[in-house]
Amino acid sequence: MNFTRWGLRLPGTQRRRAAPARTEPATVPSARTEPKDIGPPPSRPPSGPGVDAHAVHELLGQVPAPVAVVHGPDHRVAYVNPAYASLFGPRAPGAPARETLPELGELGLIPLMDQVQRSGTPRTLKSRRVPGHTRDSHFTFTCAPVRLSLTGTPAERRGVLVFASDVTDQVVSAARLRESESQQRAAAVTLQRSLLPQELEQPDDLRVAATYQPGGRDAAVGGDWYDVITLGAGRTAVVIGDVMGRGVRAAAVMGQLRTAVRAYARLDLPPHEVIQLLDGLAADIDATQIATCLYAVHDPNEGTLTYASAGHLPVLIRERDGTVHRAAEPVGPPLGTGGWTHASGTVPFPSGATAVLYTDGLVERRDADIDEGIDALEHALAGADDTPGIVCDRLLRSLGITEDHDDDVAILVLTCPHRHGEEADLFRGAALDLLGGIEAAPRARAFADGVLASWRFPEELRDLGVLAASELVANSLKHGRAPMGLRLRRTDRRLIVEVTDGDEHLPRRQVAAPADEAGRGMQVIAAIAADWGARRLPEGGKAVWAEFALPGPS
């Protein structure tokens, strides 16, 4: 069989017919005369089975893209153009494609060519890597059905035209774009994480853990954030927030809010006053950005969690027996809206309890109500009786949060450990009510000395604790008013001496002149204590405290 001359016809193409040549001008016969004997109609040239073979060879030979034409059930080679031969090497016609065109088999094109030949429908194989002489190239292969009229054969045969389009530049550009996007996302996530606490503070009376997971795979990170702030006297502030929107701007606003929260927390204000200050600040930072925030304070002396919310999702509290409930009220509008007076709420937080603070990315789904997500979170938390770090991981898995999740997620878990045995002996407290008068200071000193001796403190630390109790009570007698109280508390790391009275004037450290007989009390406290501070009480009055670090184990 000779394959050097063949005709090719693509499906749907019309075969061309030669127009008969006219040797003389046409005449119009008269209507009243007999028609002339014109003779038989001019013969037409026979319709060929396809376009001219020479023209096809010439056309495909000029195509710069690789082209191969095969025919028959075993795809015997009919033609390869010079571009194909340059890429894969010359191919002799007549042999099956599996033998002569092994590159098509390696690329997985043979089954595709079978489908094209059977169905008569073109098929495309996109972006396949083809090893080249100097570099690897990528081609998109299109297989189109054709009909071949081969020399020496009476009928047309089905064939396939394989056209390879070089897409190397597009593939390289796409790879570079993906790499650039990956680098931009890594930079954005690094920025986001750098604005979050690098290491959470670990209070004496709480165990805390947090996790943050950026949403999606693009570079537009969100503004979710959290923080843990030790306030002194055993109290701890926790905060979580979410700046709506995505991108560097949201992350920048988040960083400013987090810095402001730490500054306001050092004032030891009630939660609603901190939220109130943040509300005004958020409007100054960017009036177009909406942010939610929840700020809470844990008081180990009272066993409570006091909180205020600016449009944030409710805290979930898990009791020691597995019961879960929401601390849903009160809730104010998001930060930056202004014109709203926020309020604080208080929930019990006893030993063995766990609290979960989270952002909406954990529970919000496009196809479900957010309350359904919170219900699912409650169900997952009910069975999560473990350390805070493990609880974070369990909640992420239970709610189906993966790397492909389309929203940022932040979770903050705090647990009040249930202690017993020797560990419980390291956490103790004692309190004394003082009615005032000249006997208040001697009573406070005697009480402090007896309690600290029963706690088996070293003599030096016991003397410092008694001196601090005496100075704080004396300051309260001079500048405060009844009722007064003395509270001693120890943890495994520190001793806390706290005095309360009914006056809201906070003491401050000042330098006394040499001739002054007073004004040195807080100077003494600052000199002997590791830390000290004062705060106003929600019910009125104030509390002044001093902390002493306990010696480590020998």
CSV table of C-alpha atoms in Angstrom, one decimal, residues 52-424:
chain,number,residue,atom,x,y,z
A,52,ASP,CA,-5.7,17.4,-3.0
A,53,ALA,CA,-3.0,15.4,-1.3
A,54,HIS,CA,-0.2,17.7,-2.5
A,55,ALA,CA,-2.1,20.7,-1.1
A,56,VAL,CA,-2.5,18.9,2.3
A,57,HIS,CA,1.2,18.0,2.5
A,58,GLU,CA,2.1,21.5,1.6
A,59,LEU,CA,-0.3,23.0,4.2
A,60,LEU,CA,0.7,20.8,7.1
A,61,GLY,CA,4.3,21.1,6.2
A,62,GLN,CA,4.2,24.8,6.8
A,63,VAL,CA,2.5,24.5,10.2
A,64,PRO,CA,5.0,25.4,12.9
A,65,ALA,CA,3.2,23.1,15.4
A,66,PRO,CA,3.8,19.3,15.5
A,67,VAL,CA,1.2,17.5,13.5
A,68,ALA,CA,0.7,13.8,12.9
A,69,VAL,CA,-2.0,11.9,10.9
A,70,VAL,CA,-2.8,8.3,11.6
A,71,HIS,CA,-5.5,5.9,10.2
A,72,GLY,CA,-7.1,2.6,10.9
A,73,PRO,CA,-7.9,0.7,14.1
A,74,ASP,CA,-4.2,0.4,15.0
A,75,HIS,CA,-3.5,4.1,14.1
A,76,ARG,CA,-0.9,3.5,11.3
A,77,VAL,CA,1.1,6.5,10.5
A,78,ALA,CA,0.1,8.4,7.4
A,79,TYR,CA,2.1,11.6,7.8
A,80,VAL,CA,4.1,13.6,10.3
A,81,ASN,CA,5.1,17.2,9.5
A,82,PRO,CA,8.6,18.6,9.9
A,83,ALA,CA,7.8,20.2,13.2
A,84,TYR,CA,6.8,16.8,14.6
A,85,ALA,CA,9.9,15.2,13.3
A,86,SER,CA,12.0,18.0,14.8
A,87,LEU,CA,10.5,17.4,18.2
A,88,PHE,CA,10.3,13.6,18.3
A,89,GLY,CA,12.5,12.5,15.4
A,90,PRO,CA,11.5,11.4,11.9
A,91,ARG,CA,8.8,8.7,11.6
A,92,ALA,CA,8.4,6.2,8.8
A,93,PRO,CA,4.8,5.9,7.5
A,94,GLY,CA,2.9,2.7,7.6
A,95,ALA,CA,3.7,1.3,11.0
A,96,PRO,CA,1.3,1.3,14.0
A,97,ALA,CA,1.4,4.3,16.3
A,98,ARG,CA,2.3,2.2,19.3
A,99,GLU,CA,5.5,1.2,17.6
A,100,THR,CA,6.4,4.2,15.5
A,101,LEU,CA,5.0,6.9,17.8
A,102,PRO,CA,5.8,5.6,21.3
A,103,GLU,CA,5.7,9.2,22.6
A,104,LEU,CA,2.0,9.3,22.1
A,105,GLY,CA,1.5,6.1,24.1
A,106,GLU,CA,3.7,7.6,27.0
A,107,LEU,CA,1.5,10.7,27.0
A,108,GLY,CA,-1.7,8.6,27.2
A,109,LEU,CA,-3.0,9.7,23.7
A,110,ILE,CA,-3.6,6.2,22.2
A,111,PRO,CA,-6.9,5.6,24.2
A,112,LEU,CA,-7.9,9.2,23.4
A,113,MET,CA,-7.3,8.6,19.7
A,114,ASP,CA,-9.5,5.4,20.0
A,115,GLN,CA,-12.3,7.5,21.4
A,116,VAL,CA,-12.0,10.1,18.7
A,117,GLN,CA,-12.0,7.5,15.9
A,118,ARG,CA,-15.1,5.7,17.3
A,119,SER,CA,-17.2,8.8,18.2
A,120,GLY,CA,-16.0,11.2,15.5
A,121,THR,CA,-15.7,13.9,18.2
A,122,PRO,CA,-12.5,15.9,18.8
A,123,ARG,CA,-10.8,15.5,22.2
A,124,THR,CA,-8.1,17.5,23.9
A,125,LEU,CA,-5.4,16.5,26.4
A,126,LYS,CA,-4.2,19.7,28.2
A,127,SER,CA,-0.7,20.6,29.2
A,128,ARG,CA,1.4,17.5,29.1
A,129,ARG,CA,5.1,17.6,29.8
A,130,VAL,CA,7.3,16.5,26.9
A,131,PRO,CA,11.1,16.1,27.5
A,132,GLY,CA,13.0,18.2,25.0
A,133,HIS,CA,16.6,18.5,23.9
A,134,THR,CA,17.4,21.7,25.9
A,135,ARG,CA,14.4,22.0,28.3
A,136,ASP,CA,11.2,20.2,29.1
A,137,SER,CA,8.3,21.5,27.1
A,138,HIS,CA,4.6,21.4,27.7
A,139,PHE,CA,2.1,20.8,24.9
A,140,THR,CA,-1.7,20.6,24.6
A,141,PHE,CA,-2.7,17.8,22.3
A,142,THR,CA,-5.9,18.0,20.2
A,143,CYS,CA,-7.1,14.9,18.4
A,144,ALA,CA,-9.6,15.5,15.5
A,145,PRO,CA,-11.3,12.9,13.3
A,146,VAL,CA,-10.5,12.9,9.6
A,147,ARG,CA,-11.2,10.7,6.6
A,148,LEU,CA,-8.3,9.6,4.5
A,149,SER,CA,-8.4,8.6,0.8
A,150,LEU,CA,-5.3,6.6,0.3
A,151,THR,CA,-3.7,5.7,-3.1
A,152,GLY,CA,-4.6,2.3,-4.1
A,153,THR,CA,-7.7,2.0,-1.9
A,154,PRO,CA,-11.2,2.3,-3.2
A,155,ALA,CA,-12.8,3.7,0.0
A,156,GLU,CA,-12.1,6.3,2.6
A,157,ARG,CA,-10.6,5.3,5.9
A,158,ARG,CA,-11.1,6.8,9.3
A,159,GLY,CA,-8.2,8.6,10.7
A,160,VAL,CA,-7.1,11.0,13.5
A,161,LEU,CA,-5.1,14.2,13.1
A,162,VAL,CA,-3.0,14.9,16.2
A,163,PHE,CA,-2.2,18.6,16.7
A,164,ALA,CA,0.3,19.7,19.4
A,165,SER,CA,0.1,23.2,20.7
A,166,ASP,CA,3.2,24.5,22.6
A,167,VAL,CA,2.0,25.9,26.0
A,168,THR,CA,5.4,25.9,27.7
A,169,ASP,CA,5.4,29.7,28.2
A,170,GLN,CA,1.9,29.6,29.7
A,171,VAL,CA,2.9,26.7,32.0
A,172,VAL,CA,6.0,28.5,33.2
A,173,SER,CA,4.1,31.7,33.7
A,174,ALA,CA,1.4,29.9,35.7
A,175,ALA,CA,4.1,28.2,37.8
A,176,ARG,CA,5.8,31.6,38.5
A,177,LEU,CA,2.4,33.1,39.3
A,178,ARG,CA,1.6,30.3,41.8
A,179,GLU,CA,5.0,30.7,43.4
A,180,SER,CA,4.5,34.4,43.7
A,181,GLU,CA,1.1,34.0,45.2
A,182,SER,CA,2.5,31.4,47.6
A,183,GLN,CA,5.2,33.8,48.7
A,184,GLN,CA,2.7,36.6,49.1
A,185,ARG,CA,0.5,34.4,51.2
A,186,ALA,CA,3.4,33.3,53.3
A,187,ALA,CA,4.3,36.9,53.9
A,188,ALA,CA,0.8,37.9,54.7
A,189,VAL,CA,0.4,34.9,57.1
A,190,THR,CA,3.8,35.8,58.7
A,191,LEU,CA,2.5,39.4,59.2
A,192,GLN,CA,-0.7,38.1,60.7
A,193,ARG,CA,1.0,35.7,63.1
A,194,SER,CA,3.6,38.4,64.1
A,195,LEU,CA,0.7,40.6,65.3
A,196,LEU,CA,-0.6,37.7,67.5
A,197,PRO,CA,1.1,36.7,70.8
A,198,GLN,CA,4.2,34.8,70.1
A,199,GLU,CA,3.8,33.0,73.4
A,200,LEU,CA,0.7,33.1,75.6
A,201,GLU,CA,1.1,34.2,79.2
A,202,GLN,CA,0.4,31.3,81.5
A,203,PRO,CA,-1.4,32.5,84.7
A,204,ASP,CA,-1.1,30.7,88.0
A,205,ASP,CA,-4.7,29.8,88.2
A,206,LEU,CA,-5.5,29.0,84.6
A,207,ARG,CA,-4.3,26.7,81.8
A,208,VAL,CA,-4.6,28.5,78.4
A,209,ALA,CA,-4.1,27.5,74.8
A,210,ALA,CA,-5.0,29.1,71.5
A,211,THR,CA,-4.8,28.4,67.8
A,212,TYR,CA,-5.1,30.4,64.7
A,213,GLN,CA,-5.7,29.1,61.2
A,214,PRO,CA,-5.7,31.4,58.1
A,215,GLY,CA,-8.6,30.8,55.7
A,216,GLY,CA,-8.2,29.7,52.1
A,217,ARG,CA,-5.0,29.7,50.1
A,218,ASP,CA,-4.9,33.3,48.9
A,219,ALA,CA,-2.8,36.1,50.3
A,220,ALA,CA,-5.7,38.0,51.8
A,221,VAL,CA,-5.5,37.0,55.5
A,222,GLY,CA,-8.1,38.2,57.9
A,223,GLY,CA,-8.1,40.1,61.1
A,224,ASP,CA,-8.8,37.4,63.8
A,225,TRP,CA,-6.8,37.9,67.0
A,226,TYR,CA,-6.6,36.9,70.7
A,227,ASP,CA,-4.5,37.6,73.7
A,228,VAL,CA,-4.0,36.7,77.4
A,229,ILE,CA,-3.0,39.4,79.9
A,230,THR,CA,-2.1,38.8,83.5
A,231,LEU,CA,-3.4,41.7,85.6
A,232,GLY,CA,-1.8,41.0,88.9
A,233,ALA,CA,-3.3,39.8,92.2
A,234,GLY,CA,-4.1,36.5,90.5
A,235,ARG,CA,-6.5,38.0,88.0
A,236,THR,CA,-6.2,37.4,84.2
A,237,ALA,CA,-7.8,39.1,81.2
A,238,VAL,CA,-8.5,37.2,78.0
A,239,VAL,CA,-9.6,38.8,74.7
A,240,ILE,CA,-10.6,37.7,71.3
A,241,GLY,CA,-11.7,39.8,68.3
A,242,ASP,CA,-12.3,39.8,64.6
A,243,VAL,CA,-11.8,42.6,62.2
A,244,MET,CA,-14.2,42.1,59.3
A,245,GLY,CA,-12.8,41.8,55.8
A,246,ARG,CA,-9.5,40.5,54.6
A,247,GLY,CA,-6.1,41.8,53.6
A,248,VAL,CA,-3.2,43.7,55.1
A,249,ARG,CA,-5.5,46.6,56.1
A,250,ALA,CA,-7.6,44.3,58.3
A,251,ALA,CA,-4.5,42.8,59.8
A,252,ALA,CA,-3.1,46.3,60.5
A,253,VAL,CA,-6.3,47.4,62.3
A,254,MET,CA,-6.2,44.1,64.3
A,255,GLY,CA,-2.7,44.9,65.4
A,256,GLN,CA,-3.6,48.4,66.6
A,257,LEU,CA,-6.7,47.1,68.5
A,258,ARG,CA,-4.6,44.3,70.2
A,259,THR,CA,-2.0,46.9,71.3
A,260,ALA,CA,-4.7,49.2,72.6
A,261,VAL,CA,-6.3,46.3,74.6
A,262,ARG,CA,-3.1,45.5,76.4
A,263,ALA,CA,-2.6,49.2,77.3
A,264,TYR,CA,-6.2,49.5,78.6
A,265,ALA,CA,-5.9,46.2,80.5
A,266,ARG,CA,-3.0,47.6,82.4
A,267,LEU,CA,-5.4,50.1,83.9
A,268,ASP,CA,-7.3,47.2,85.4
A,269,LEU,CA,-10.6,48.5,84.3
A,270,PRO,CA,-13.9,46.6,84.3
A,271,PRO,CA,-14.5,44.8,81.0
A,272,HIS,CA,-17.3,47.1,79.8
A,273,GLU,CA,-15.0,50.2,80.3
A,274,VAL,CA,-12.3,48.5,78.2
A,275,ILE,CA,-14.8,47.8,75.4
A,276,GLN,CA,-16.1,51.4,75.6
A,277,LEU,CA,-12.6,52.8,75.1
A,278,LEU,CA,-12.0,50.4,72.2
A,279,ASP,CA,-15.2,51.5,70.6
A,280,GLY,CA,-14.0,55.1,70.4
A,281,LEU,CA,-10.5,54.1,69.3
A,282,ALA,CA,-11.9,51.8,66.5
A,283,ALA,CA,-13.7,54.7,64.9
A,284,ASP,CA,-10.6,56.8,65.0
A,285,ILE,CA,-8.4,54.1,63.4
A,286,ASP,CA,-10.7,53.4,60.4
A,287,ALA,CA,-14.4,54.2,60.4
A,288,THR,CA,-15.0,51.9,57.5
A,289,GLN,CA,-13.7,48.8,59.3
A,290,ILE,CA,-16.1,46.8,61.5
A,291,ALA,CA,-14.7,44.8,64.3
A,292,THR,CA,-16.1,42.5,67.0
A,293,CYS,CA,-14.5,41.9,70.4
A,294,LEU,CA,-15.0,40.0,73.6
A,295,TYR,CA,-13.0,41.0,76.7
A,296,ALA,CA,-13.2,38.9,79.9
A,297,VAL,CA,-11.5,38.9,83.3
A,298,HIS,CA,-11.0,35.8,85.5
A,299,ASP,CA,-11.0,36.4,89.3
A,300,PRO,CA,-9.8,33.3,91.2
A,301,ASN,CA,-10.8,34.7,94.5
A,302,GLU,CA,-14.5,34.9,93.4
A,303,GLY,CA,-14.4,32.0,91.0
A,304,THR,CA,-16.0,34.1,88.2
A,305,LEU,CA,-15.6,35.2,84.7
A,306,THR,CA,-16.7,38.8,84.0
A,307,TYR,CA,-17.0,39.8,80.4
A,308,ALA,CA,-18.2,42.4,77.9
A,309,SER,CA,-19.0,41.8,74.3
A,310,ALA,CA,-19.0,44.1,71.3
A,311,GLY,CA,-21.0,42.1,68.7
A,312,HIS,CA,-19.0,39.0,69.3
A,313,LEU,CA,-20.1,35.4,69.6
A,314,PRO,CA,-21.0,34.1,73.1
A,315,VAL,CA,-18.5,32.4,75.4
A,316,LEU,CA,-19.1,28.7,75.9
A,317,ILE,CA,-18.6,27.4,79.4
A,318,ARG,CA,-18.2,23.7,80.0
A,319,GLU,CA,-18.8,22.6,83.6
A,320,ARG,CA,-16.8,19.8,85.2
A,321,ASP,CA,-19.7,17.3,84.6
A,322,GLY,CA,-19.8,18.0,80.9
A,323,THR,CA,-22.7,20.5,80.8
A,324,VAL,CA,-22.2,23.3,78.3
A,325,HIS,CA,-24.0,26.7,78.4
A,326,ARG,CA,-23.6,30.0,76.6
A,327,ALA,CA,-22.7,33.3,78.3
A,328,ALA,CA,-24.8,35.2,75.8
A,329,GLU,CA,-25.8,38.4,77.6
A,330,PRO,CA,-25.1,41.3,77.5
A,331,VAL,CA,-23.9,41.9,74.0
A,332,GLY,CA,-23.5,45.4,72.4
A,333,PRO,CA,-22.9,46.4,68.8
A,334,PRO,CA,-19.5,46.0,67.1
A,335,LEU,CA,-16.6,48.3,67.7
A,336,GLY,CA,-16.6,51.7,65.9
A,337,THR,CA,-20.4,52.2,65.9
A,338,GLY,CA,-20.4,54.6,68.8
A,339,GLY,CA,-23.5,55.9,70.7
A,340,TRP,CA,-23.8,52.7,72.8
A,341,THR,CA,-23.2,52.1,76.5
A,342,HIS,CA,-21.7,48.7,77.0
A,343,ALA,CA,-22.3,46.5,80.1
A,344,SER,CA,-20.5,43.6,81.8
A,345,GLY,CA,-21.9,40.2,82.6
A,346,THR,CA,-20.6,37.6,85.1
A,347,VAL,CA,-20.8,33.8,85.0
A,348,PRO,CA,-19.4,31.3,87.6
A,349,PHE,CA,-16.1,29.8,86.6
A,350,PRO,CA,-15.3,27.2,89.3
A,351,SER,CA,-12.4,24.7,89.3
A,352,GLY,CA,-12.7,22.1,86.6
A,353,ALA,CA,-14.6,24.4,84.2
A,354,THR,CA,-13.5,25.3,80.7
A,355,ALA,CA,-14.3,28.4,78.7
A,356,VAL,CA,-14.0,28.7,74.9
A,357,LEU,CA,-13.7,32.0,73.0
A,358,TYR,CA,-13.8,31.8,69.2
A,359,THR,CA,-14.4,33.7,66.0
A,360,ASP,CA,-17.1,33.2,63.5
A,361,GLY,CA,-14.9,31.3,61.0
A,362,LEU,CA,-15.3,28.3,63.4
A,363,VAL,CA,-19.1,28.1,63.3
A,364,GLU,CA,-20.3,30.1,60.3
A,365,ARG,CA,-21.2,28.3,57.1
A,366,ARG,CA,-22.7,29.6,53.9
A,367,ASP,CA,-25.4,27.0,53.7
A,368,ALA,CA,-26.4,26.9,57.4
A,369,ASP,CA,-27.6,29.2,60.2
A,370,ILE,CA,-24.8,30.3,62.6
A,371,ASP,CA,-26.8,29.0,65.5
A,372,GLU,CA,-26.5,25.5,64.0
A,373,GLY,CA,-22.7,26.0,64.1
A,374,ILE,CA,-22.7,27.1,67.7
A,375,ASP,CA,-24.9,24.1,68.6
A,376,ALA,CA,-22.3,21.8,66.9
A,377,LEU,CA,-19.6,23.5,68.8
A,378,GLU,CA,-21.4,23.0,72.1
A,379,HIS,CA,-21.8,19.3,71.3
A,380,ALA,CA,-18.1,19.0,70.5
A,381,LEU,CA,-17.1,20.8,73.6
A,382,ALA,CA,-19.3,18.6,75.8
A,383,GLY,CA,-17.1,15.6,75.1
A,384,ALA,CA,-13.8,17.5,75.1
A,385,ASP,CA,-12.5,16.8,78.6
A,386,ASP,CA,-8.7,17.4,78.2
A,387,THR,CA,-5.9,19.9,78.2
A,388,PRO,CA,-6.7,23.3,76.4
A,389,GLY,CA,-4.3,22.5,73.6
A,390,ILE,CA,-6.0,19.2,72.8
A,391,VAL,CA,-9.4,20.8,73.1
A,392,CYS,CA,-8.4,23.3,70.4
A,393,ASP,CA,-7.4,20.5,68.1
A,394,ARG,CA,-10.6,18.5,68.8
A,395,LEU,CA,-12.8,21.5,68.1
A,396,LEU,CA,-11.1,22.1,64.8
A,397,ARG,CA,-11.6,18.5,63.7
A,398,SER,CA,-15.1,18.2,65.0
A,399,LEU,CA,-16.3,21.2,63.0
A,400,GLY,CA,-14.4,20.2,59.8
A,401,ILE,CA,-11.8,22.9,59.7
A,402,THR,CA,-9.1,22.1,57.2
A,403,GLU,CA,-6.4,24.0,55.3
A,404,ASP,CA,-9.0,24.7,52.6
A,405,HIS,CA,-11.4,26.4,54.9
A,406,ASP,CA,-12.5,29.7,53.4
A,407,ASP,CA,-12.4,31.8,56.6
A,408,ASP,CA,-9.9,32.6,59.3
A,409,VAL,CA,-10.4,30.7,62.6
A,410,ALA,CA,-9.1,31.7,66.1
A,411,ILE,CA,-9.8,29.7,69.2
A,412,LEU,CA,-8.8,30.6,72.8
A,413,VAL,CA,-9.4,27.9,75.5
A,414,LEU,CA,-8.9,28.5,79.2
A,415,THR,CA,-9.4,25.9,82.0
A,416,CYS,CA,-9.5,26.3,85.7
A,417,PRO,CA,-7.8,23.2,86.9
A,418,HIS,CA,-9.4,21.0,89.6
A,419,ARG,CA,-6.6,20.4,92.1
A,420,HIS,CA,-6.5,18.0,94.9
A,421,GLY,CA,-3.9,16.5,97.3
A,422,GLU,CA,-0.5,18.1,97.6
A,423,GLU,CA,-1.2,20.4,94.5
A,424,ALA,CA,-4.2,21.8,96.3
